[in-house]
XYZ file of C-alpha atoms in Angstrom:
308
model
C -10.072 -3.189 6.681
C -10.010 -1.244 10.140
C -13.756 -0.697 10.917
C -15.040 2.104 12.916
C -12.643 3.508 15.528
C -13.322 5.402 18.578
C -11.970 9.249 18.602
C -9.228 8.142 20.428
C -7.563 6.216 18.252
C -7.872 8.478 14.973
C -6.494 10.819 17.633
C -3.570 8.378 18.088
C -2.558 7.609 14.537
C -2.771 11.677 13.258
C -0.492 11.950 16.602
C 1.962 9.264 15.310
C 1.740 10.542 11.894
C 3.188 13.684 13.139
C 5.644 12.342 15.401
C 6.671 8.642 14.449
C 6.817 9.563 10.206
C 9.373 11.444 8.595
C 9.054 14.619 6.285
C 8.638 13.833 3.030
C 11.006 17.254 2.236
C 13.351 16.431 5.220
C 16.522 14.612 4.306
C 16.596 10.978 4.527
C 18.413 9.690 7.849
C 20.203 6.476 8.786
C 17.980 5.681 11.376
C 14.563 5.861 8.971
C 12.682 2.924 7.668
C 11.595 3.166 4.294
C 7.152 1.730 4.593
C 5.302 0.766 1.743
C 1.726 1.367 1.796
C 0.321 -1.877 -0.168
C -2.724 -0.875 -1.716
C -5.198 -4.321 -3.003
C -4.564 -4.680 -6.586
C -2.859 -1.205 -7.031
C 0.710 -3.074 -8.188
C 2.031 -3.890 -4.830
C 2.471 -7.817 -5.118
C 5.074 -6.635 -8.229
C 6.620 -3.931 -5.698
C 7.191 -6.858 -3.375
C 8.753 -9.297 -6.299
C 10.608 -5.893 -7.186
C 12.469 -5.413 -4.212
C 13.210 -9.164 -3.462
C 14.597 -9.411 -6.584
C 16.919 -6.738 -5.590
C 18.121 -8.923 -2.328
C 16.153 -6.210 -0.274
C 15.274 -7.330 3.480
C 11.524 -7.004 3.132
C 9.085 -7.233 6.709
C 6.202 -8.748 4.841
C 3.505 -11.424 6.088
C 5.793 -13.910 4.611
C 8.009 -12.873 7.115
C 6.467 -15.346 10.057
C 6.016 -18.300 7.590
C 7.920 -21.614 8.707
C 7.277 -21.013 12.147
C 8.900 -17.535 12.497
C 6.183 -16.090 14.506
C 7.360 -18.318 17.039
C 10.521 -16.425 17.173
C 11.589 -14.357 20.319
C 14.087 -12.493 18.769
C 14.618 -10.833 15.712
C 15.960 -11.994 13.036
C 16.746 -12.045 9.060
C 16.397 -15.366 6.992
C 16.260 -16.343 3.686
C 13.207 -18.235 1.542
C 14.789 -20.627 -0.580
C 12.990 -20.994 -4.245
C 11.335 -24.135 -3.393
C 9.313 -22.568 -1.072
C 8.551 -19.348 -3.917
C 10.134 -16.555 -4.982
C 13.345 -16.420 -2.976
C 14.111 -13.483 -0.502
C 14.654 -11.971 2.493
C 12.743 -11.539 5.109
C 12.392 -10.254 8.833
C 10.260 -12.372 11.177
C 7.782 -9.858 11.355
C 4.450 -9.317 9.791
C 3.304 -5.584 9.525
C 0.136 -6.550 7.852
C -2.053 -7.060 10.784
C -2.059 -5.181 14.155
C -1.690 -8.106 15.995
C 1.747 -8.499 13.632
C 2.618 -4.481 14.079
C 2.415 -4.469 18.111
C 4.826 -7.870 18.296
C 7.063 -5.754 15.588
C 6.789 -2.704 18.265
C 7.863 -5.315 21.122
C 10.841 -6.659 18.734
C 11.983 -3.417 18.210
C 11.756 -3.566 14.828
C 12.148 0.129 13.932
C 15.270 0.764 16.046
C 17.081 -2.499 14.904
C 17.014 -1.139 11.586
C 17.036 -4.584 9.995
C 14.330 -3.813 7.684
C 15.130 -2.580 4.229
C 11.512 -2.194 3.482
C 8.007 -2.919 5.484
C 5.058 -3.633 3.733
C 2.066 -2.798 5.130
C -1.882 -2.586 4.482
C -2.398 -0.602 6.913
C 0.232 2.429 7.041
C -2.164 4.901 10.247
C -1.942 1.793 12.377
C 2.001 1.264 11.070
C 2.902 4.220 12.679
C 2.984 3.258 16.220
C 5.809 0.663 15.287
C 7.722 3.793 14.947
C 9.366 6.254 17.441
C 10.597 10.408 16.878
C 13.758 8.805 16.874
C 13.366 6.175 14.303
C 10.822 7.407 11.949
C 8.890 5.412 8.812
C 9.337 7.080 5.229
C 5.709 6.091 3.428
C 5.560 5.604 0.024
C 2.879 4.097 -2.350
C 1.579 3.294 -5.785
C -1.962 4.369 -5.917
C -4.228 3.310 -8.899
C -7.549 5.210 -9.679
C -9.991 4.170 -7.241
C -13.088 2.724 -9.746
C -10.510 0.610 -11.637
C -9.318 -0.544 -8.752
C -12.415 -1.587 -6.753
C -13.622 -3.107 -10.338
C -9.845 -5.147 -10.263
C -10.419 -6.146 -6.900
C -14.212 -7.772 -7.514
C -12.707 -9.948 -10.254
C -9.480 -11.131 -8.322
C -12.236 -12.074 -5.387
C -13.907 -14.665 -7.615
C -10.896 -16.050 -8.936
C -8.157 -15.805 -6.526
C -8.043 -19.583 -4.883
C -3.976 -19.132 -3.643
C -5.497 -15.963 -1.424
C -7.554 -17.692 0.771
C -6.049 -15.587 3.442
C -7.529 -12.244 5.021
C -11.464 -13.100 2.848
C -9.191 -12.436 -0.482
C -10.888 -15.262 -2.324
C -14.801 -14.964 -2.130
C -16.221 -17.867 -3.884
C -19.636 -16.709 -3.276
C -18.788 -14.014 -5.693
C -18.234 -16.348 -8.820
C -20.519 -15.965 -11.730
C -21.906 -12.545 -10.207
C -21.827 -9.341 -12.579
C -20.525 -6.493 -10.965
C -23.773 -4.964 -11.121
C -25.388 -7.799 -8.795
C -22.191 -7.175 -6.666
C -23.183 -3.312 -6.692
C -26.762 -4.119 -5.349
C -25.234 -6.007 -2.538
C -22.659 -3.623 -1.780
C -25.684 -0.816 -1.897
C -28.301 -2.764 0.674
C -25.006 -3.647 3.067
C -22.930 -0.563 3.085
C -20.048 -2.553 1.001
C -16.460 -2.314 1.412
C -16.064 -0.137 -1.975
C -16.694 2.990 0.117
C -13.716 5.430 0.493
C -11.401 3.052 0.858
C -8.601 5.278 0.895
C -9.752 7.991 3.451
C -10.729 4.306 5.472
C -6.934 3.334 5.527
C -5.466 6.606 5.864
C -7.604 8.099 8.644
C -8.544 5.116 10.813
C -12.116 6.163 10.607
C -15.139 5.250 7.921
C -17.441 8.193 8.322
C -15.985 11.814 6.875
C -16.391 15.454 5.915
C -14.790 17.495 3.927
C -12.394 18.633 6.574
C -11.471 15.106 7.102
C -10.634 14.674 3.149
C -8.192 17.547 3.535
C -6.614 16.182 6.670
C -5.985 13.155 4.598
C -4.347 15.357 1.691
C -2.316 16.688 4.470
C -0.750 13.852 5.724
C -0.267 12.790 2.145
C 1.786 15.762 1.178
C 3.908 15.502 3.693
C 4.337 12.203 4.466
C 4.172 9.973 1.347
C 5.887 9.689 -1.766
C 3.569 9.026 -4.509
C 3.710 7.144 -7.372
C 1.176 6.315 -9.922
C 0.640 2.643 -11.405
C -0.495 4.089 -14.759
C 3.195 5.462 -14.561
C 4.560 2.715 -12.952
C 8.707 2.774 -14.373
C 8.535 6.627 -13.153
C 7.120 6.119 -10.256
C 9.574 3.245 -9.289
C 12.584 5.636 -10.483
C 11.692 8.094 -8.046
C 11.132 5.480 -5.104
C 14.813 4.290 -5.828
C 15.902 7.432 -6.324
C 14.568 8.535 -3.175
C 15.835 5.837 -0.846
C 18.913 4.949 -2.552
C 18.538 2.212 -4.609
C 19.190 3.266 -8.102
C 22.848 1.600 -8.136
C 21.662 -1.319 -7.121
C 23.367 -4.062 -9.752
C 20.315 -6.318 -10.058
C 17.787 -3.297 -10.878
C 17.899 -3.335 -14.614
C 16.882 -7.273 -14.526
C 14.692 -6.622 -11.620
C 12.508 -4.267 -13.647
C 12.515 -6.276 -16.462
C 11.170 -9.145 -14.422
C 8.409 -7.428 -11.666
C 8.159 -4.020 -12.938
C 7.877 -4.279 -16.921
C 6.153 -7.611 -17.022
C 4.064 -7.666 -14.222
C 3.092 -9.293 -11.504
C 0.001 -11.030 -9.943
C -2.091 -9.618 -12.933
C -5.856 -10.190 -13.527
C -6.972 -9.164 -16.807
C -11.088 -8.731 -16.703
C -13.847 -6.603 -18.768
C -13.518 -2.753 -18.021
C -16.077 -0.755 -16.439
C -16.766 2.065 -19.091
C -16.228 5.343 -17.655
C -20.047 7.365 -17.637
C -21.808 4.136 -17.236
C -24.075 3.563 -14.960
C -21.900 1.344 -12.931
C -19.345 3.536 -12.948
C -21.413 6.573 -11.991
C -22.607 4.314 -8.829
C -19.246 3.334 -8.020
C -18.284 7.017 -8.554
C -21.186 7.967 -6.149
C -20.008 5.755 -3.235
C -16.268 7.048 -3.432
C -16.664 10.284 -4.197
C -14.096 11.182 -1.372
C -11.273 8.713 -2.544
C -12.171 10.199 -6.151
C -11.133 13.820 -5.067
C -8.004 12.216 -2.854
C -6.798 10.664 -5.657
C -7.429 13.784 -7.825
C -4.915 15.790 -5.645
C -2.283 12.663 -5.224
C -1.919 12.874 -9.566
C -1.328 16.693 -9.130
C 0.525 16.202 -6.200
C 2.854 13.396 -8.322
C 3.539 16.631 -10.916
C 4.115 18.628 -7.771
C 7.040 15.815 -6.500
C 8.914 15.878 -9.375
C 10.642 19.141 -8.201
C 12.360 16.671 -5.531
C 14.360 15.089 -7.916
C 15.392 17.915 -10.044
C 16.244 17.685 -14.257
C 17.145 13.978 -13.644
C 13.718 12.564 -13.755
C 12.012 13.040 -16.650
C 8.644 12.168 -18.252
């Protein structure tokens, strides 16, 4: 996760929020990039299966696999399904910042070869982007305590993710409440996760949480995984993709079904563990308060043809 930055450059990614990310209310142009903000264990790994299912060009850290980071131009190829799921890809990886400044060098925003760019980290994202070629941001965001509570579990057992500290052997066997008294001597990395991601910056007030509902307003469509066919309706709505011929099966497959699940013991809300884990994200608690009302709010963008 981005650690501590310097006022400069949360200066730097509110600017390019402003300037390099499209109006949610504006109308859609030719020369925007639809960005997905891929939240850990909030549904995205189904969102990516989604999409490639749909023969969407997706700019994903897949992207630079078989020596496409090599590349020197840009470029769109296709994974066969030996190697995995098949799909398309750009040789770029917007995952990492190292990956977003050689997108920025590419030119990835004005070639336009991008259907959809996946990215962890959507303030740093922005400077991929231009006034002239803007990102659209949209996300799925999942209450933060059942998240963080997802995400311990999938550390312990997630072997394939050895990538980016994803699997964390050292966590197997722990309970979540000797996880808890490690994250509570060392600070942790349960703490406001979103504000972290959004903002560029770990320590806030309350003006900061309502610069963060700010930029989420305007700038991202938000979906919900708890209403996860809606939410995907509205995202294809939205961009376009609603008559695509493979969506029906495409749902059926990633969206219905499911994918990179990890089914574990809940926490109980009012429990003490979830009271501490409430306690250390109270911020992302009240963010994600405002992003359900704010989902009731979007509906109005898509008139009587969404329901539910």
């Amino acid at each position: 996760h981005p650690s501590a930055t310097t006022a400069t450059t949360t200066k730097t990614s509110s600017f390019a929020f402003e300037k390099n990310v499209g109006t949610l209310a504006d109308p859609l142009k030719e020369t925007d990039t639809p960005v997905y903000w891929h939240i850990p264990k909030a549904s995205g790994s189904s969102m990516k299966a989604y999409y490639a299912c749909m023969d969407l060009v997706l700019a994903t850290q897949s992207g630079i696999t078989q020596n496409h980071d090599q590349d020197e131009k840009l470029l769109v190829w296709k994974r066969s399904i030996e190697d995995g799921l098949p799909a398309k890809y750009v040789n770029v990886d917007a995952t990492t910042e190292e990956g977003i400044a050689r997108a920025k060098t590419l030119g990835l925003a004005k070639s336009g070869l991008a259907d959809v760019v996946f990215t962890p980290i959507p303030a740093v994202a922005t400077d991929m982007f231009d006034p002239k070629h803007h990102a659209r941001f949209f996300a799925l965001f999942r209450h933060p305590i059942e998240r963080a509570v997802s995400l311990f579990y999938y550390h312990q057992v997630a072997e394939w993710e050895k990538a980016g500290h994803v699997y964390r052997p050292e966590l197997a066997g722990m309970t979540i409440e000797e996880w808890l008294l490690r994250q509570r001597r060392g600070g942790g990395d349960v703490k406001n996760f979103l504000m972290t991601i959004i903002l560029n910056k770990n320590q806030f007030t309350s003006k900061d949480l309502e610069k963060a509902k700010e930029i989420i307003r305007t700038k991202f469509l938000v979906g919900l995984s708890s209403k996860m066919e809606e939410s995907v309706d509205r995202f294809d709505t939205y961009f376009g993709w609603a008559d695509n011929e493979k969506r029906p099966v495409c749902q059926e497959e990633a969206i219905k079904s499911g994918f990179n699940r990890n089914s574990h013991p809940p926490v109980e809300e009012g429990s003490e563990t979830w009271n501490v884990l409430a306690d250390y994200m109270s911020y992302d608690l009240q963010l994600y308060d405002y992003i359900v009302q704010l989902y009731e709010e979007q509906r109005e963008l898509f008139g009587a043809t969404m329901v539910g």
